[in-house]
Short mmCIF file of C-alpha atoms and ligand atoms in Angstrom, two decimals:
data_model
loop_
_atom_site.label_atom_id
_atom_site.label_comp_id
_atom_site.label_asym_id
_atom_site.label_seq_id
_atom_site.Cartn_x
_atom_site.Cartn_y
_atom_site.Cartn_z
CA MET O 1 -7.76 3.56 -9.41
CA ASN O 2 -6.39 0.83 -7.12
CA LEU O 3 -8.72 -0.64 -4.54
CA VAL O 4 -8.90 -3.28 -1.84
CA PHE O 5 -12.21 -4.84 -0.76
CA LEU O 6 -12.21 -6.21 2.77
CA GLY O 7 -14.98 -8.23 4.30
CA PRO O 8 -15.93 -11.66 5.60
CA PRO O 9 -17.08 -14.44 3.29
CA GLY O 10 -20.70 -13.79 2.32
CA ALA O 11 -20.43 -10.01 2.66
CA GLY O 12 -21.03 -9.56 -1.07
CA LYS O 13 -17.62 -8.12 -1.90
CA GLY O 14 -17.03 -10.53 -4.80
CA THR O 15 -20.25 -9.44 -6.49
CA GLN O 16 -19.46 -5.74 -5.96
CA ALA O 17 -15.90 -6.26 -7.18
CA GLU O 18 -17.29 -7.61 -10.45
CA VAL O 19 -19.74 -4.74 -10.95
CA VAL O 20 -17.22 -2.07 -9.94
CA CYS O 21 -14.52 -3.50 -12.24
CA LYS O 22 -16.91 -3.54 -15.16
CA HIS O 23 -18.06 0.03 -14.55
CA PHE O 24 -14.63 1.57 -13.97
CA ASP O 25 -12.68 -0.75 -16.28
CA LEU O 26 -10.51 -2.23 -13.55
CA LYS O 27 -8.97 -5.67 -13.18
CA HIS O 28 -10.67 -7.92 -10.63
CA ILE O 29 -7.96 -9.79 -8.74
CA SER O 30 -9.51 -12.50 -6.63
CA THR O 31 -6.86 -14.41 -4.70
CA GLY O 32 -8.83 -17.64 -4.72
CA ASP O 33 -9.19 -17.62 -8.53
CA LEU O 34 -5.61 -16.48 -8.98
CA LEU O 35 -4.21 -19.35 -6.89
CA ARG O 36 -6.32 -21.89 -8.78
CA GLU O 37 -5.03 -20.45 -12.06
CA VAL O 38 -1.41 -20.64 -10.93
CA VAL O 39 -1.88 -24.30 -9.97
CA LYS O 40 -3.29 -25.04 -13.44
CA ASN O 41 -0.21 -23.49 -15.09
CA LYS O 42 2.06 -26.27 -13.78
CA SER O 43 4.93 -23.81 -13.20
CA LEU O 44 7.40 -24.18 -10.34
CA MET O 45 5.26 -21.74 -8.36
CA GLY O 46 2.15 -23.72 -9.29
CA GLU O 47 3.68 -26.92 -7.92
CA LYS O 48 4.53 -25.19 -4.66
CA VAL O 49 1.03 -23.79 -4.26
CA LYS O 50 -0.54 -27.14 -5.13
CA GLU O 51 1.40 -28.84 -2.32
CA PHE O 52 -0.14 -26.55 0.28
CA MET O 53 -3.62 -26.78 -1.19
CA ASP O 54 -3.50 -30.59 -1.43
CA LYS O 55 -2.64 -30.76 2.24
CA GLY O 56 -5.51 -28.41 3.03
CA LEU O 57 -3.05 -25.77 4.29
CA LEU O 58 -3.22 -22.03 3.72
CA VAL O 59 -0.71 -20.87 1.15
CA PRO O 60 1.99 -18.86 3.04
CA ASP O 61 1.80 -15.06 2.96
CA GLU O 62 5.07 -14.52 1.04
CA ILE O 63 3.91 -16.77 -1.77
CA VAL O 64 0.46 -15.21 -2.05
CA VAL O 65 1.97 -11.71 -2.04
CA GLN O 66 4.44 -12.69 -4.74
CA ILE O 67 1.68 -14.07 -6.95
CA VAL O 68 -0.58 -11.04 -6.40
CA SER O 69 2.30 -8.63 -7.11
CA GLU O 70 3.11 -10.43 -10.36
CA GLU O 71 -0.52 -10.05 -11.39
CA ILE O 72 -0.52 -6.34 -10.52
CA LYS O 73 2.71 -5.82 -12.48
CA LYS O 74 1.29 -7.55 -15.56
CA ASN O 75 -1.76 -5.40 -15.54
CA ARG O 76 -1.82 -1.83 -16.84
CA LYS O 77 -5.26 -0.93 -15.58
CA GLY O 78 -6.20 -0.22 -12.01
CA PHE O 79 -7.39 -3.13 -9.89
CA VAL O 80 -9.68 -4.37 -7.17
CA LEU O 81 -8.05 -6.81 -4.76
CA ASP O 82 -10.73 -9.15 -3.45
CA GLY O 83 -9.92 -11.54 -0.62
CA PHE O 84 -6.47 -10.07 -0.08
CA PRO O 85 -4.76 -8.98 2.15
CA ARG O 86 -6.21 -11.24 4.84
CA ASN O 87 -3.98 -10.17 7.71
CA LEU O 88 -1.60 -7.44 8.79
CA ALA O 89 1.52 -9.28 7.61
CA GLN O 90 0.11 -9.56 4.09
CA ALA O 91 -0.88 -5.89 4.14
CA GLU O 92 2.67 -4.88 5.01
CA PHE O 93 4.14 -7.16 2.34
CA LEU O 94 1.68 -5.68 -0.15
CA ASN O 95 2.58 -2.15 0.87
CA ASN O 96 6.30 -2.78 0.24
CA SER O 97 5.67 -4.49 -3.01
CA LEU O 98 3.37 -1.71 -4.27
CA SER O 99 5.80 1.05 -3.28
CA SER O 100 8.58 -0.68 -5.18
CA LEU O 101 6.28 -0.57 -8.23
CA ASN O 102 5.38 3.06 -7.53
CA ILE O 103 1.72 2.14 -7.13
CA CYS O 104 -0.46 3.38 -4.32
CA LEU O 105 -3.80 2.21 -3.00
CA ASP O 106 -6.54 4.79 -3.41
CA ARG O 107 -9.25 3.30 -1.24
CA VAL O 108 -9.93 0.31 0.96
CA LEU O 109 -13.62 -0.53 1.21
CA ASN O 110 -14.55 -2.36 4.38
CA PHE O 111 -17.76 -4.37 3.92
CA VAL O 112 -19.55 -4.36 7.25
CA THR O 113 -22.35 -6.93 7.62
CA SER O 114 -24.40 -8.46 10.36
CA PRO O 115 -23.54 -12.11 11.08
CA GLU O 116 -27.23 -12.98 10.69
CA LYS O 117 -27.28 -11.65 7.13
CA ILE O 118 -24.17 -13.63 6.24
CA ILE O 119 -25.61 -16.79 7.72
CA GLU O 120 -28.83 -16.25 5.78
CA ARG O 121 -26.90 -15.78 2.54
CA LEU O 122 -24.47 -18.66 2.94
CA SER O 123 -26.54 -21.26 4.75
CA GLY O 124 -29.24 -21.07 2.08
CA ARG O 125 -26.78 -22.07 -0.60
CA ARG O 126 -27.24 -25.48 -2.24
CA ILE O 127 -25.00 -27.03 -4.82
CA CYS O 128 -25.42 -29.78 -7.35
CA PRO O 129 -22.72 -32.42 -6.78
CA LYS O 130 -22.95 -33.52 -10.40
CA CYS O 131 -22.98 -30.35 -12.54
CA GLN O 132 -21.82 -27.84 -9.85
CA ALA O 133 -24.84 -25.55 -10.41
CA ILE O 134 -25.42 -23.25 -7.43
CA TYR O 135 -28.83 -22.41 -5.97
CA HIS O 136 -30.16 -20.48 -3.00
CA ILE O 137 -33.27 -21.67 -1.17
CA LYS O 138 -34.56 -18.11 -0.94
CA ASN O 139 -32.88 -16.01 -3.64
CA MET O 140 -32.49 -18.58 -6.41
CA PRO O 141 -34.51 -21.70 -5.61
CA PRO O 142 -34.62 -24.65 -8.01
CA LEU O 143 -37.99 -25.35 -9.67
CA LYS O 144 -38.43 -28.48 -7.59
CA GLU O 145 -37.22 -28.33 -3.99
CA GLY O 146 -33.88 -30.07 -3.48
CA ILE O 147 -33.48 -31.08 -7.12
CA CYS O 148 -31.11 -29.60 -9.73
CA ASP O 149 -32.98 -27.94 -12.62
CA LYS O 150 -30.22 -28.79 -15.06
CA CYS O 151 -29.49 -32.44 -14.36
CA GLY O 152 -32.05 -33.72 -11.85
CA SER O 153 -29.52 -34.65 -9.12
CA SER O 154 -30.26 -34.12 -5.42
CA LEU O 155 -28.80 -30.83 -4.17
CA LEU O 156 -26.37 -30.71 -1.25
CA GLN O 157 -25.27 -28.15 1.30
CA ARG O 158 -21.48 -27.84 1.46
CA ASP O 159 -19.90 -28.25 4.90
CA ASP O 160 -18.51 -24.73 4.47
CA ASP O 161 -22.05 -23.38 4.24
CA LYS O 162 -23.33 -24.92 7.47
CA GLU O 163 -24.20 -22.49 10.22
CA GLU O 164 -21.59 -23.66 12.78
CA THR O 165 -18.83 -23.53 10.17
CA ILE O 166 -19.88 -20.06 9.08
CA ARG O 167 -19.90 -18.78 12.68
CA GLU O 168 -16.43 -20.25 13.23
CA ARG O 169 -15.08 -18.67 10.03
CA LEU O 170 -16.57 -15.31 10.99
CA LYS O 171 -14.84 -15.48 14.36
CA VAL O 172 -11.48 -16.18 12.73
CA TYR O 173 -12.10 -13.46 10.17
CA THR O 174 -12.88 -10.86 12.84
CA GLN O 175 -9.71 -11.70 14.77
CA LEU O 176 -7.46 -11.44 11.72
CA SER O 177 -9.12 -8.43 10.17
CA GLN O 178 -9.22 -6.05 13.16
CA PRO O 179 -5.52 -5.07 12.97
CA LEU O 180 -5.84 -4.88 9.20
CA ILE O 181 -8.79 -2.49 9.40
CA GLU O 182 -6.90 -0.33 11.90
CA TYR O 183 -3.84 -0.32 9.65
CA TYR O 184 -5.80 1.10 6.70
CA ARG O 185 -7.86 3.41 8.88
CA LYS O 186 -4.63 5.02 10.14
CA LYS O 187 -3.51 5.53 6.56
CA GLY O 188 -6.76 7.42 6.02
CA ILE O 189 -7.93 5.39 3.04
CA LEU O 190 -10.48 3.08 4.68
CA VAL O 191 -14.20 3.59 4.08
CA ASP O 192 -16.88 1.42 5.71
CA VAL O 193 -19.74 0.30 3.47
CA ASN O 194 -22.91 -1.47 4.48
CA GLY O 195 -22.75 -4.99 3.05
CA ASP O 196 -26.36 -5.69 4.06
CA LEU O 197 -27.64 -3.44 1.26
CA GLU O 198 -29.04 -4.82 -1.99
CA VAL O 199 -26.44 -5.23 -4.75
CA GLN O 200 -27.65 -2.30 -6.86
CA VAL O 201 -28.14 0.07 -3.92
CA LEU O 202 -24.70 -0.71 -2.55
CA PHE O 203 -23.15 -0.22 -5.97
CA GLU O 204 -24.61 3.31 -6.12
CA VAL O 205 -23.10 4.04 -2.68
CA ILE O 206 -19.71 2.72 -3.78
CA LYS O 207 -19.82 4.69 -7.03
CA GLY O 208 -20.43 7.83 -4.96
CA ILE O 209 -17.42 7.06 -2.73
CA LEU O 210 -15.10 6.34 -5.64
CA GLN O 211 -16.13 9.41 -7.59
CA SER O 212 -15.69 11.80 -4.66
ZN1 ZN P 1 -26.99 -30.52 -11.63
#
């Protein structure tokens, strides 16, 4: 089974990808993790990717597609692509690359969430600058407000998790993802899922979709 999970940051697709991969014995391919891994490998490709990341630039589509395709080729199980493709160009690249490997996508799950829910999830996040522990003021609060349980440092909110930044990212996401969603809808493999649901409830829904 080969799947793509689409959705804005904070829609819970990473968490579902993990649970789904464990249940169905699939490989979780998260582009963010994959790119960080490639950089660590110090290969020619790693150097190239590092240059873009160091400058704070997005890694170009062709490079990301190449790295993702390599990972798919290496892997004999099915997969869940999480955080990729991000735009129509990447989807078309991916399509060509998969057909040349004789692999097809079975389903694309589109995580639909309300902006308010995403803001609640992300803006409540606090991180420890010293030991990198992650908390959530509502879902996973530290024992003492604003203080890391593990090392006693003062917790911070990342700039990425501030409400204005989240709203801006959501706007960009919506613009880029509309053509992508249409592309997969036309292929008849797109299914919308409600990303506002609790993790376990949503997993049951997804299991139902994948088993049908
Ligand atoms: Zn800490």
